[in-house]
JSON list of C-alpha atoms in Angstrom, two decimals:
[
{"chain": "A", "resi": 1, "resn": "GLU", "atom": "CA", "xyz": [61.53, -38.63, -123.63]},
{"chain": "A", "resi": 2, "resn": "PRO", "atom": "CA", "xyz": [63.69, -39.74, -126.59]},
{"chain": "A", "resi": 3, "resn": "GLU", "atom": "CA", "xyz": [66.60, -37.48, -127.48]},
{"chain": "A", "resi": 4, "resn": "VAL", "atom": "CA", "xyz": [68.85, -36.79, -130.43]},
{"chain": "A", "resi": 5, "resn": "THR", "atom": "CA", "xyz": [72.43, -37.33, -129.31]},
{"chain": "A", "resi": 6, "resn": "GLN", "atom": "CA", "xyz": [75.42, -35.51, -130.78]},
{"chain": "A", "resi": 7, "resn": "THR", "atom": "CA", "xyz": [79.11, -36.13, -130.25]},
{"chain": "A", "resi": 8, "resn": "PRO", "atom": "CA", "xyz": [81.49, -34.54, -129.57]},
{"chain": "A", "resi": 9, "resn": "SER", "atom": "CA", "xyz": [80.06, -31.54, -127.78]},
{"chain": "A", "resi": 10, "resn": "HIS", "atom": "CA", "xyz": [83.07, -29.46, -128.76]},
{"chain": "A", "resi": 11, "resn": "GLN", "atom": "CA", "xyz": [85.75, -30.03, -131.36]},
{"chain": "A", "resi": 12, "resn": "VAL", "atom": "CA", "xyz": [88.77, -27.94, -132.17]},
{"chain": "A", "resi": 13, "resn": "THR", "atom": "CA", "xyz": [90.52, -28.61, -135.46]},
{"chain": "A", "resi": 14, "resn": "GLN", "atom": "CA", "xyz": [93.18, -27.03, -137.61]},
{"chain": "A", "resi": 15, "resn": "MET", "atom": "CA", "xyz": [92.26, -25.38, -140.88]},
{"chain": "A", "resi": 16, "resn": "GLY", "atom": "CA", "xyz": [92.43, -27.88, -143.72]},
{"chain": "A", "resi": 17, "resn": "GLN", "atom": "CA", "xyz": [91.73, -30.90, -141.54]},
{"chain": "A", "resi": 18, "resn": "GLU", "atom": "CA", "xyz": [88.78, -33.22, -141.96]},
{"chain": "A", "resi": 19, "resn": "VAL", "atom": "CA", "xyz": [86.16, -33.45, -139.23]},
{"chain": "A", "resi": 20, "resn": "ILE", "atom": "CA", "xyz": [83.27, -35.83, -138.70]},
{"chain": "A", "resi": 21, "resn": "LEU", "atom": "CA", "xyz": [80.36, -34.77, -136.54]},
{"chain": "A", "resi": 22, "resn": "ARG", "atom": "CA", "xyz": [78.23, -37.58, -135.24]},
{"chain": "A", "resi": 23, "resn": "CYS", "atom": "CA", "xyz": [74.55, -37.81, -134.45]},
{"chain": "A", "resi": 24, "resn": "VAL", "atom": "CA", "xyz": [72.22, -40.54, -133.24]},
{"chain": "A", "resi": 25, "resn": "PRO", "atom": "CA", "xyz": [68.68, -39.58, -134.25]},
{"chain": "A", "resi": 26, "resn": "ILE", "atom": "CA", "xyz": [65.58, -40.84, -132.52]},
{"chain": "A", "resi": 27, "resn": "SER", "atom": "CA", "xyz": [65.18, -44.48, -133.51]},
{"chain": "A", "resi": 28, "resn": "ASN", "atom": "CA", "xyz": [61.82, -44.42, -135.29]},
{"chain": "A", "resi": 29, "resn": "HIS", "atom": "CA", "xyz": [62.38, -41.12, -137.08]},
{"chain": "A", "resi": 30, "resn": "LEU", "atom": "CA", "xyz": [62.63, -41.11, -140.85]},
{"chain": "A", "resi": 31, "resn": "TYR", "atom": "CA", "xyz": [63.94, -37.64, -141.70]},
{"chain": "A", "resi": 32, "resn": "PHE", "atom": "CA", "xyz": [67.34, -36.32, -140.67]},
{"chain": "A", "resi": 33, "resn": "TYR", "atom": "CA", "xyz": [68.83, -32.85, -140.85]},
{"chain": "A", "resi": 34, "resn": "TRP", "atom": "CA", "xyz": [71.92, -30.82, -140.19]},
{"chain": "A", "resi": 35, "resn": "TYR", "atom": "CA", "xyz": [71.78, -27.13, -139.32]},
{"chain": "A", "resi": 36, "resn": "ARG", "atom": "CA", "xyz": [74.48, -24.74, -138.24]},
{"chain": "A", "resi": 37, "resn": "GLN", "atom": "CA", "xyz": [74.57, -21.51, -136.26]},
{"chain": "A", "resi": 38, "resn": "ILE", "atom": "CA", "xyz": [77.51, -19.17, -136.56]},
{"chain": "A", "resi": 39, "resn": "LEU", "atom": "CA", "xyz": [77.95, -17.19, -133.35]},
{"chain": "A", "resi": 40, "resn": "GLY", "atom": "CA", "xyz": [75.45, -14.35, -133.21]},
{"chain": "A", "resi": 41, "resn": "GLN", "atom": "CA", "xyz": [73.65, -15.39, -136.37]},
{"chain": "A", "resi": 42, "resn": "LYS", "atom": "CA", "xyz": [70.52, -17.32, -137.26]},
{"chain": "A", "resi": 43, "resn": "VAL", "atom": "CA", "xyz": [70.13, -21.08, -137.43]},
{"chain": "A", "resi": 44, "resn": "GLU", "atom": "CA", "xyz": [70.84, -22.08, -141.05]},
{"chain": "A", "resi": 45, "resn": "PHE", "atom": "CA", "xyz": [69.76, -25.21, -142.88]},
{"chain": "A", "resi": 46, "resn": "LEU", "atom": "CA", "xyz": [72.50, -27.35, -144.37]},
{"chain": "A", "resi": 47, "resn": "VAL", "atom": "CA", "xyz": [70.99, -30.61, -145.57]},
{"chain": "A", "resi": 48, "resn": "SER", "atom": "CA", "xyz": [68.08, -33.01, -145.20]},
{"chain": "A", "resi": 49, "resn": "PHE", "atom": "CA", "xyz": [68.27, -36.77, -145.61]},
{"chain": "A", "resi": 50, "resn": "TYR", "atom": "CA", "xyz": [65.51, -39.27, -146.22]},
{"chain": "A", "resi": 51, "resn": "ASN", "atom": "CA", "xyz": [65.42, -42.84, -147.42]},
{"chain": "A", "resi": 52, "resn": "ASN", "atom": "CA", "xyz": [69.21, -43.00, -147.51]},
{"chain": "A", "resi": 53, "resn": "GLU", "atom": "CA", "xyz": [69.71, -40.04, -149.75]},
{"chain": "A", "resi": 54, "resn": "ILE", "atom": "CA", "xyz": [69.93, -36.28, -149.63]},
{"chain": "A", "resi": 55, "resn": "SER", "atom": "CA", "xyz": [66.49, -34.78, -150.21]},
{"chain": "A", "resi": 56, "resn": "GLU", "atom": "CA", "xyz": [67.48, -31.13, -150.06]},
{"chain": "A", "resi": 57, "resn": "LYS", "atom": "CA", "xyz": [70.63, -29.10, -149.49]},
{"chain": "A", "resi": 58, "resn": "SER", "atom": "CA", "xyz": [71.49, -25.44, -149.16]},
{"chain": "A", "resi": 59, "resn": "GLU", "atom": "CA", "xyz": [74.08, -23.33, -150.94]},
{"chain": "A", "resi": 60, "resn": "ILE", "atom": "CA", "xyz": [76.29, -23.71, -147.88]},
{"chain": "A", "resi": 61, "resn": "PHE", "atom": "CA", "xyz": [76.43, -27.48, -148.39]},
{"chain": "A", "resi": 62, "resn": "ASP", "atom": "CA", "xyz": [79.11, -27.51, -151.06]},
{"chain": "A", "resi": 63, "resn": "ASP", "atom": "CA", "xyz": [81.48, -30.26, -152.16]},
{"chain": "A", "resi": 64, "resn": "GLN", "atom": "CA", "xyz": [83.39, -30.01, -148.89]},
{"chain": "A", "resi": 65, "resn": "PHE", "atom": "CA", "xyz": [80.39, -31.37, -147.01]},
{"chain": "A", "resi": 66, "resn": "SER", "atom": "CA", "xyz": [78.95, -34.86, -147.05]},
{"chain": "A", "resi": 67, "resn": "VAL", "atom": "CA", "xyz": [76.47, -36.83, -144.97]},
{"chain": "A", "resi": 68, "resn": "GLU", "atom": "CA", "xyz": [76.15, -40.51, -144.33]},
{"chain": "A", "resi": 69, "resn": "ARG", "atom": "CA", "xyz": [73.99, -42.92, -142.42]},
{"chain": "A", "resi": 70, "resn": "PRO", "atom": "CA", "xyz": [76.46, -45.77, -142.22]},
{"chain": "A", "resi": 71, "resn": "ASP", "atom": "CA", "xyz": [74.73, -48.25, -139.97]},
{"chain": "A", "resi": 72, "resn": "GLY", "atom": "CA", "xyz": [71.06, -47.42, -139.58]},
{"chain": "A", "resi": 73, "resn": "SER", "atom": "CA", "xyz": [71.52, -45.54, -136.33]},
{"chain": "A", "resi": 74, "resn": "ASN", "atom": "CA", "xyz": [74.27, -42.95, -136.78]},
{"chain": "A", "resi": 75, "resn": "PHE", "atom": "CA", "xyz": [73.99, -39.92, -139.02]},
{"chain": "A", "resi": 76, "resn": "THR", "atom": "CA", "xyz": [77.26, -38.14, -139.73]},
{"chain": "A", "resi": 77, "resn": "LEU", "atom": "CA", "xyz": [78.33, -34.83, -141.22]},
{"chain": "A", "resi": 78, "resn": "LYS", "atom": "CA", "xyz": [81.80, -34.71, -142.72]},
{"chain": "A", "resi": 79, "resn": "ILE", "atom": "CA", "xyz": [83.70, -31.58, -143.64]},
{"chain": "A", "resi": 80, "resn": "ARG", "atom": "CA", "xyz": [86.64, -32.59, -145.81]},
{"chain": "A", "resi": 81, "resn": "SER", "atom": "CA", "xyz": [88.90, -29.57, -145.51]},
{"chain": "A", "resi": 82, "resn": "THR", "atom": "CA", "xyz": [87.78, -27.17, -142.81]},
{"chain": "A", "resi": 83, "resn": "LYS", "atom": "CA", "xyz": [87.97, -23.43, -143.19]},
{"chain": "A", "resi": 84, "resn": "LEU", "atom": "CA", "xyz": [87.96, -20.77, -140.51]},
{"chain": "A", "resi": 85, "resn": "GLU", "atom": "CA", "xyz": [84.45, -19.76, -141.52]},
{"chain": "A", "resi": 86, "resn": "ASP", "atom": "CA", "xyz": [83.19, -23.28, -140.77]},
{"chain": "A", "resi": 87, "resn": "SER", "atom": "CA", "xyz": [83.48, -22.45, -137.08]},
{"chain": "A", "resi": 88, "resn": "ALA", "atom": "CA", "xyz": [79.93, -22.71, -135.77]},
{"chain": "A", "resi": 89, "resn": "MET", "atom": "CA", "xyz": [77.50, -24.72, -133.70]},
{"chain": "A", "resi": 90, "resn": "TYR", "atom": "CA", "xyz": [76.25, -27.67, -135.71]},
{"chain": "A", "resi": 91, "resn": "PHE", "atom": "CA", "xyz": [72.87, -29.10, -134.83]},
{"chain": "A", "resi": 92, "resn": "CYS", "atom": "CA", "xyz": [71.50, -32.44, -135.90]},
{"chain": "A", "resi": 93, "resn": "ALA", "atom": "CA", "xyz": [67.74, -32.97, -135.96]},
{"chain": "A", "resi": 94, "resn": "SER", "atom": "CA", "xyz": [65.31, -35.71, -136.81]},
{"chain": "A", "resi": 95, "resn": "SER", "atom": "CA", "xyz": [61.58, -36.07, -137.34]},
{"chain": "A", "resi": 96, "resn": "PHE", "atom": "CA", "xyz": [59.07, -38.83, -137.97]},
{"chain": "A", "resi": 97, "resn": "ASP", "atom": "CA", "xyz": [56.85, -36.55, -139.96]},
{"chain": "A", "resi": 98, "resn": "THR", "atom": "CA", "xyz": [57.60, -32.98, -140.95]},
{"chain": "A", "resi": 99, "resn": "ARG", "atom": "CA", "xyz": [54.31, -31.80, -139.50]},
{"chain": "A", "resi": 100, "resn": "ASP", "atom": "CA", "xyz": [55.52, -32.80, -136.04]},
{"chain": "A", "resi": 101, "resn": "GLY", "atom": "CA", "xyz": [58.43, -30.39, -136.11]},
{"chain": "A", "resi": 102, "resn": "TYR", "atom": "CA", "xyz": [61.97, -31.52, -135.53]},
{"chain": "A", "resi": 103, "resn": "THR", "atom": "CA", "xyz": [63.77, -32.81, -132.45]},
{"chain": "A", "resi": 104, "resn": "PHE", "atom": "CA", "xyz": [67.20, -31.22, -132.16]},
{"chain": "A", "resi": 105, "resn": "GLY", "atom": "CA", "xyz": [70.37, -32.47, -130.57]},
{"chain": "A", "resi": 106, "resn": "SER", "atom": "CA", "xyz": [72.39, -30.34, -128.17]},
{"chain": "A", "resi": 107, "resn": "GLY", "atom": "CA", "xyz": [74.88, -29.46, -130.89]},
{"chain": "A", "resi": 108, "resn": "THR", "atom": "CA", "xyz": [78.59, -29.73, -131.59]},
{"chain": "A", "resi": 109, "resn": "ARG", "atom": "CA", "xyz": [80.63, -26.57, -131.29]},
{"chain": "A", "resi": 110, "resn": "LEU", "atom": "CA", "xyz": [83.25, -26.68, -134.03]},
{"chain": "A", "resi": 111, "resn": "THR", "atom": "CA", "xyz": [86.19, -24.33, -133.74]},
{"chain": "A", "resi": 112, "resn": "VAL", "atom": "CA", "xyz": [88.59, -24.13, -136.68]},
{"chain": "A", "resi": 113, "resn": "VAL", "atom": "CA", "xyz": [91.95, -22.55, -135.86]},
{"chain": "B", "resi": 1, "resn": "ALA", "atom": "CA", "xyz": [60.62, -18.74, -151.53]},
{"chain": "B", "resi": 2, "resn": "GLN", "atom": "CA", "xyz": [59.74, -18.97, -147.86]},
{"chain": "B", "resi": 3, "resn": "ARG", "atom": "CA", "xyz": [60.95, -16.41, -145.39]},
{"chain": "B", "resi": 4, "resn": "VAL", "atom": "CA", "xyz": [60.47, -15.87, -141.68]},
{"chain": "B", "resi": 5, "resn": "THR", "atom": "CA", "xyz": [60.93, -12.42, -140.21]},
{"chain": "B", "resi": 6, "resn": "GLN", "atom": "CA", "xyz": [61.40, -11.67, -136.55]},
{"chain": "B", "resi": 7, "resn": "PRO", "atom": "CA", "xyz": [61.72, -7.90, -136.55]},
{"chain": "B", "resi": 8, "resn": "GLU", "atom": "CA", "xyz": [63.10, -7.44, -133.04]},
{"chain": "B", "resi": 9, "resn": "LYS", "atom": "CA", "xyz": [66.35, -8.82, -131.61]},
{"chain": "B", "resi": 10, "resn": "LEU", "atom": "CA", "xyz": [65.62, -8.25, -127.95]},
{"chain": "B", "resi": 11, "resn": "LEU", "atom": "CA", "xyz": [62.61, -7.86, -125.72]},
{"chain": "B", "resi": 12, "resn": "SER", "atom": "CA", "xyz": [63.14, -6.99, -122.08]},
{"chain": "B", "resi": 13, "resn": "VAL", "atom": "CA", "xyz": [60.17, -7.02, -119.69]},
{"chain": "B", "resi": 14, "resn": "PHE", "atom": "CA", "xyz": [59.53, -7.21, -115.98]},
{"chain": "B", "resi": 15, "resn": "LYS", "atom": "CA", "xyz": [58.17, -10.34, -114.36]},
{"chain": "B", "resi": 16, "resn": "GLY", "atom": "CA", "xyz": [54.39, -10.42, -114.64]},
{"chain": "B", "resi": 17, "resn": "ALA", "atom": "CA", "xyz": [54.26, -8.22, -117.74]},
{"chain": "B", "resi": 18, "resn": "PRO", "atom": "CA", "xyz": [52.66, -9.43, -120.97]},
{"chain": "B", "resi": 19, "resn": "VAL", "atom": "CA", "xyz": [54.90, -10.67, -123.74]},
{"chain": "B", "resi": 20, "resn": "GLU", "atom": "CA", "xyz": [54.41, -10.65, -127.49]},
{"chain": "B", "resi": 21, "resn": "LEU", "atom": "CA", "xyz": [57.18, -11.94, -129.74]},
{"chain": "B", "resi": 22, "resn": "LYS", "atom": "CA", "xyz": [56.49, -11.02, -133.32]},
{"chain": "B", "resi": 23, "resn": "CYS", "atom": "CA", "xyz": [56.84, -13.30, -136.31]},
{"chain": "B", "resi": 24, "resn": "ASN", "atom": "CA", "xyz": [55.84, -12.66, -139.90]},
{"chain": "B", "resi": 25, "resn": "TYR", "atom": "CA", "xyz": [56.24, -15.03, -142.78]},
{"chain": "B", "resi": 26, "resn": "SER", "atom": "CA", "xyz": [56.15, -15.02, -146.54]},
{"chain": "B", "resi": 27, "resn": "TYR", "atom": "CA", "xyz": [55.10, -18.15, -148.34]},
{"chain": "B", "resi": 28, "resn": "SER", "atom": "CA", "xyz": [52.63, -18.58, -151.14]},
{"chain": "B", "resi": 29, "resn": "GLY", "atom": "CA", "xyz": [51.23, -21.92, -149.99]},
{"chain": "B", "resi": 30, "resn": "SER", "atom": "CA", "xyz": [49.76, -23.17, -146.72]},
{"chain": "B", "resi": 31, "resn": "PRO", "atom": "CA", "xyz": [52.49, -22.88, -144.11]},
{"chain": "B", "resi": 32, "resn": "GLU", "atom": "CA", "xyz": [53.17, -24.99, -141.09]},
{"chain": "B", "resi": 33, "resn": "LEU", "atom": "CA", "xyz": [54.53, -22.73, -138.37]},
{"chain": "B", "resi": 34, "resn": "PHE", "atom": "CA", "xyz": [56.42, -23.42, -135.18]},
{"chain": "B", "resi": 35, "resn": "TRP", "atom": "CA", "xyz": [58.03, -21.66, -132.26]},
{"chain": "B", "resi": 36, "resn": "TYR", "atom": "CA", "xyz": [61.27, -23.05, -130.86]},
{"chain": "B", "resi": 37, "resn": "VAL", "atom": "CA", "xyz": [62.94, -22.00, -127.63]},
{"chain": "B", "resi": 38, "resn": "GLN", "atom": "CA", "xyz": [66.62, -22.21, -126.70]},
{"chain": "B", "resi": 39, "resn": "TYR", "atom": "CA", "xyz": [67.45, -21.75, -123.02]},
{"chain": "B", "resi": 40, "resn": "SER", "atom": "CA", "xyz": [70.98, -20.78, -122.14]},
{"chain": "B", "resi": 41, "resn": "ARG", "atom": "CA", "xyz": [73.47, -23.46, -123.24]},
{"chain": "B", "resi": 42, "resn": "GLN", "atom": "CA", "xyz": [70.69, -25.90, -124.12]},
{"chain": "B", "resi": 43, "resn": "ARG", "atom": "CA", "xyz": [69.31, -27.39, -127.29]},
{"chain": "B", "resi": 44, "resn": "LEU", "atom": "CA", "xyz": [66.56, -25.99, -129.47]},
{"chain": "B", "resi": 45, "resn": "GLN", "atom": "CA", "xyz": [63.23, -27.25, -128.15]},
{"chain": "B", "resi": 46, "resn": "LEU", "atom": "CA", "xyz": [59.90, -27.24, -129.89]},
{"chain": "B", "resi": 47, "resn": "LEU", "atom": "CA", "xyz": [57.57, -24.94, -127.99]},
{"chain": "B", "resi": 48, "resn": "LEU", "atom": "CA", "xyz": [54.46, -24.67, -130.16]},
{"chain": "B", "resi": 49, "resn": "ARG", "atom": "CA", "xyz": [53.13, -25.78, -133.51]},
{"chain": "B", "resi": 50, "resn": "HIS", "atom": "CA", "xyz": [50.28, -23.86, -135.09]},
{"chain": "B", "resi": 51, "resn": "PHE", "atom": "CA", "xyz": [48.09, -26.75, -136.16]},
{"chain": "B", "resi": 52, "resn": "SER", "atom": "CA", "xyz": [47.86, -28.24, -132.68]},
{"chain": "B", "resi": 53, "resn": "ARG", "atom": "CA", "xyz": [46.46, -25.02, -131.17]},
{"chain": "B", "resi": 54, "resn": "GLU", "atom": "CA", "xyz": [47.98, -25.88, -127.80]},
{"chain": "B", "resi": 55, "resn": "SER", "atom": "CA", "xyz": [49.29, -23.75, -124.97]},
{"chain": "B", "resi": 56, "resn": "ILE", "atom": "CA", "xyz": [52.70, -24.65, -123.58]},
{"chain": "B", "resi": 57, "resn": "LYS", "atom": "CA", "xyz": [54.13, -23.00, -120.46]},
{"chain": "B", "resi": 58, "resn": "GLY", "atom": "CA", "xyz": [51.41, -20.36, -120.80]},
{"chain": "B", "resi": 59, "resn": "PHE", "atom": "CA", "xyz": [52.46, -19.40, -124.33]},
{"chain": "B", "resi": 60, "resn": "THR", "atom": "CA", "xyz": [50.03, -19.29, -127.24]},
{"chain": "B", "resi": 61, "resn": "ALA", "atom": "CA", "xyz": [50.38, -18.39, -130.89]},
{"chain": "B", "resi": 62, "resn": "ASP", "atom": "CA", "xyz": [47.67, -17.84, -133.46]},
{"chain": "B", "resi": 63, "resn": "LEU", "atom": "CA", "xyz": [48.21, -18.05, -137.17]},
{"chain": "B", "resi": 64, "resn": "ASN", "atom": "CA", "xyz": [46.82, -14.96, -138.90]},
{"chain": "B", "resi": 65, "resn": "LYS", "atom": "CA", "xyz": [46.84, -15.66, -142.61]},
{"chain": "B", "resi": 66, "resn": "GLY", "atom": "CA", "xyz": [45.56, -12.19, -143.48]},
{"chain": "B", "resi": 67, "resn": "GLU", "atom": "CA", "xyz": [48.51, -10.54, -141.75]},
{"chain": "B", "resi": 68, "resn": "THR", "atom": "CA", "xyz": [50.85, -13.50, -142.43]},
{"chain": "B", "resi": 69, "resn": "SER", "atom": "CA", "xyz": [51.79, -13.49, -138.77]},
{"chain": "B", "resi": 70, "resn": "PHE", "atom": "CA", "xyz": [52.33, -16.05, -136.02]},
{"chain": "B", "resi": 71, "resn": "HIS", "atom": "CA", "xyz": [53.08, -13.96, -132.94]},
{"chain": "B", "resi": 72, "resn": "LEU", "atom": "CA", "xyz": [53.92, -15.71, -129.67]},
{"chain": "B", "resi": 73, "resn": "LYS", "atom": "CA", "xyz": [52.12, -14.39, -126.60]},
{"chain": "B", "resi": 74, "resn": "LYS", "atom": "CA", "xyz": [52.11, -14.90, -122.88]},
{"chain": "B", "resi": 75, "resn": "PRO", "atom": "CA", "xyz": [49.97, -12.81, -120.53]},
{"chain": "B", "resi": 76, "resn": "PHE", "atom": "CA", "xyz": [52.33, -12.88, -117.52]},
{"chain": "B", "resi": 77, "resn": "ALA", "atom": "CA", "xyz": [56.06, -13.41, -118.08]},
{"chain": "B", "resi": 78, "resn": "GLN", "atom": "CA", "xyz": [58.15, -15.42, -115.64]},
{"chain": "B", "resi": 79, "resn": "GLU", "atom": "CA", "xyz": [61.90, -15.17, -115.06]},
{"chain": "B", "resi": 80, "resn": "GLU", "atom": "CA", "xyz": [62.34, -18.72, -116.32]},
{"chain": "B", "resi": 81, "resn": "ASP", "atom": "CA", "xyz": [60.96, -17.64, -119.69]},
{"chain": "B", "resi": 82, "resn": "SER", "atom": "CA", "xyz": [64.23, -15.82, -120.39]},
{"chain": "B", "resi": 83, "resn": "ALA", "atom": "CA", "xyz": [65.63, -17.50, -123.50]},
{"chain": "B", "resi": 84, "resn": "MET", "atom": "CA", "xyz": [66.12, -17.20, -127.23]},
{"chain": "B", "resi": 85, "resn": "TYR", "atom": "CA", "xyz": [62.93, -17.74, -129.24]},
{"chain": "B", "resi": 86, "resn": "TYR", "atom": "CA", "xyz": [62.85, -18.73, -132.89]},
{"chain": "B", "resi": 87, "resn": "CYS", "atom": "CA", "xyz": [59.89, -18.70, -135.24]},
{"chain": "B", "resi": 88, "resn": "ALA", "atom": "CA", "xyz": [60.11, -21.32, -138.00]},
{"chain": "B", "resi": 89, "resn": "LEU", "atom": "CA", "xyz": [58.19, -22.39, -141.07]},
{"chain": "B", "resi": 90, "resn": "ILE", "atom": "CA", "xyz": [57.95, -25.60, -143.07]},
{"chain": "B", "resi": 91, "resn": "ARG", "atom": "CA", "xyz": [56.62, -25.75, -146.57]},
{"chain": "B", "resi": 92, "resn": "ALA", "atom": "CA", "xyz": [55.34, -28.95, -148.10]},
{"chain": "B", "resi": 93, "resn": "ASN", "atom": "CA", "xyz": [57.98, -31.69, -148.27]},
{"chain": "B", "resi": 94, "resn": "SER", "atom": "CA", "xyz": [60.75, -29.29, -147.46]},
{"chain": "B", "resi": 95, "resn": "LYS", "atom": "CA", "xyz": [62.89, -28.05, -144.65]},
{"chain": "B", "resi": 96, "resn": "LEU", "atom": "CA", "xyz": [62.30, -26.02, -141.52]},
{"chain": "B", "resi": 97, "resn": "THR", "atom": "CA", "xyz": [63.34, -22.39, -142.07]},
{"chain": "B", "resi": 98, "resn": "PHE", "atom": "CA", "xyz": [64.13, -20.26, -139.04]},
{"chain": "B", "resi": 99, "resn": "GLY", "atom": "CA", "xyz": [63.83, -16.58, -138.35]},
{"chain": "B", "resi": 100, "resn": "LYS", "atom": "CA", "xyz": [66.78, -14.77, -136.79]},
{"chain": "B", "resi": 101, "resn": "GLY", "atom": "CA", "xyz": [65.46, -15.24, -133.31]},
{"chain": "B", "resi": 102, "resn": "ILE", "atom": "CA", "xyz": [64.68, -12.89, -130.44]},
{"chain": "B", "resi": 103, "resn": "THR", "atom": "CA", "xyz": [66.16, -12.80, -126.97]},
{"chain": "B", "resi": 104, "resn": "LEU", "atom": "CA", "xyz": [63.54, -12.51, -124.27]},
{"chain": "B", "resi": 105, "resn": "SER", "atom": "CA", "xyz": [64.83, -11.17, -120.99]},
{"chain": "B", "resi": 106, "resn": "VAL", "atom": "CA", "xyz": [62.48, -11.22, -118.01]},
{"chain": "B", "resi": 107, "resn": "ARG", "atom": "CA", "xyz": [63.66, -9.11, -115.11]},
{"chain": "B", "resi": 108, "resn": "PRO", "atom": "CA", "xyz": [62.60, -9.68, -111.49]}
]
């Protein structure tokens, strides 16, 4: 069964540093998403991406965040200047059609120190 | 605005007991509802979607528009059902919104 792949599985970074989280969605999917889950809290929507542009974003997704699909296969989330409160599990997801539900990756655990 | 409410954080049952994980939603349109499961240290996996009316791993969920509920049920719990369960909703052309999740613990 096709999978969404995320790398790295765990990243530790210093406050103020830039991080890039990488995702390879399922190849024929058209919609791409990033979610995050702070330890002990609910899974929160960050951003959705369709047709090479952001289709929706949450309040969390401020100017420090950006997404890119640089080469038709990868889908990246960049945090320009990390803060302690950015520490969370970040999940990438993709879907062919929203009615099918999303396929999630295994996540990247980001720890900001 | 859409909202998904899972009123309980934890449900602990013995093996073989029935399970009902509650989910209520608020959305003015026609919702598309899902249940996701997250086993320990694994990814979120789609368990059920309401419009397919399927049963996966013995779990079923019926959309009750009158009560705005989409409770997940299983008549006889198994130890391997222990996991975190999330109810989620999609509104037209928008994102998947999750509830806070419930931990199901099935004891031997």
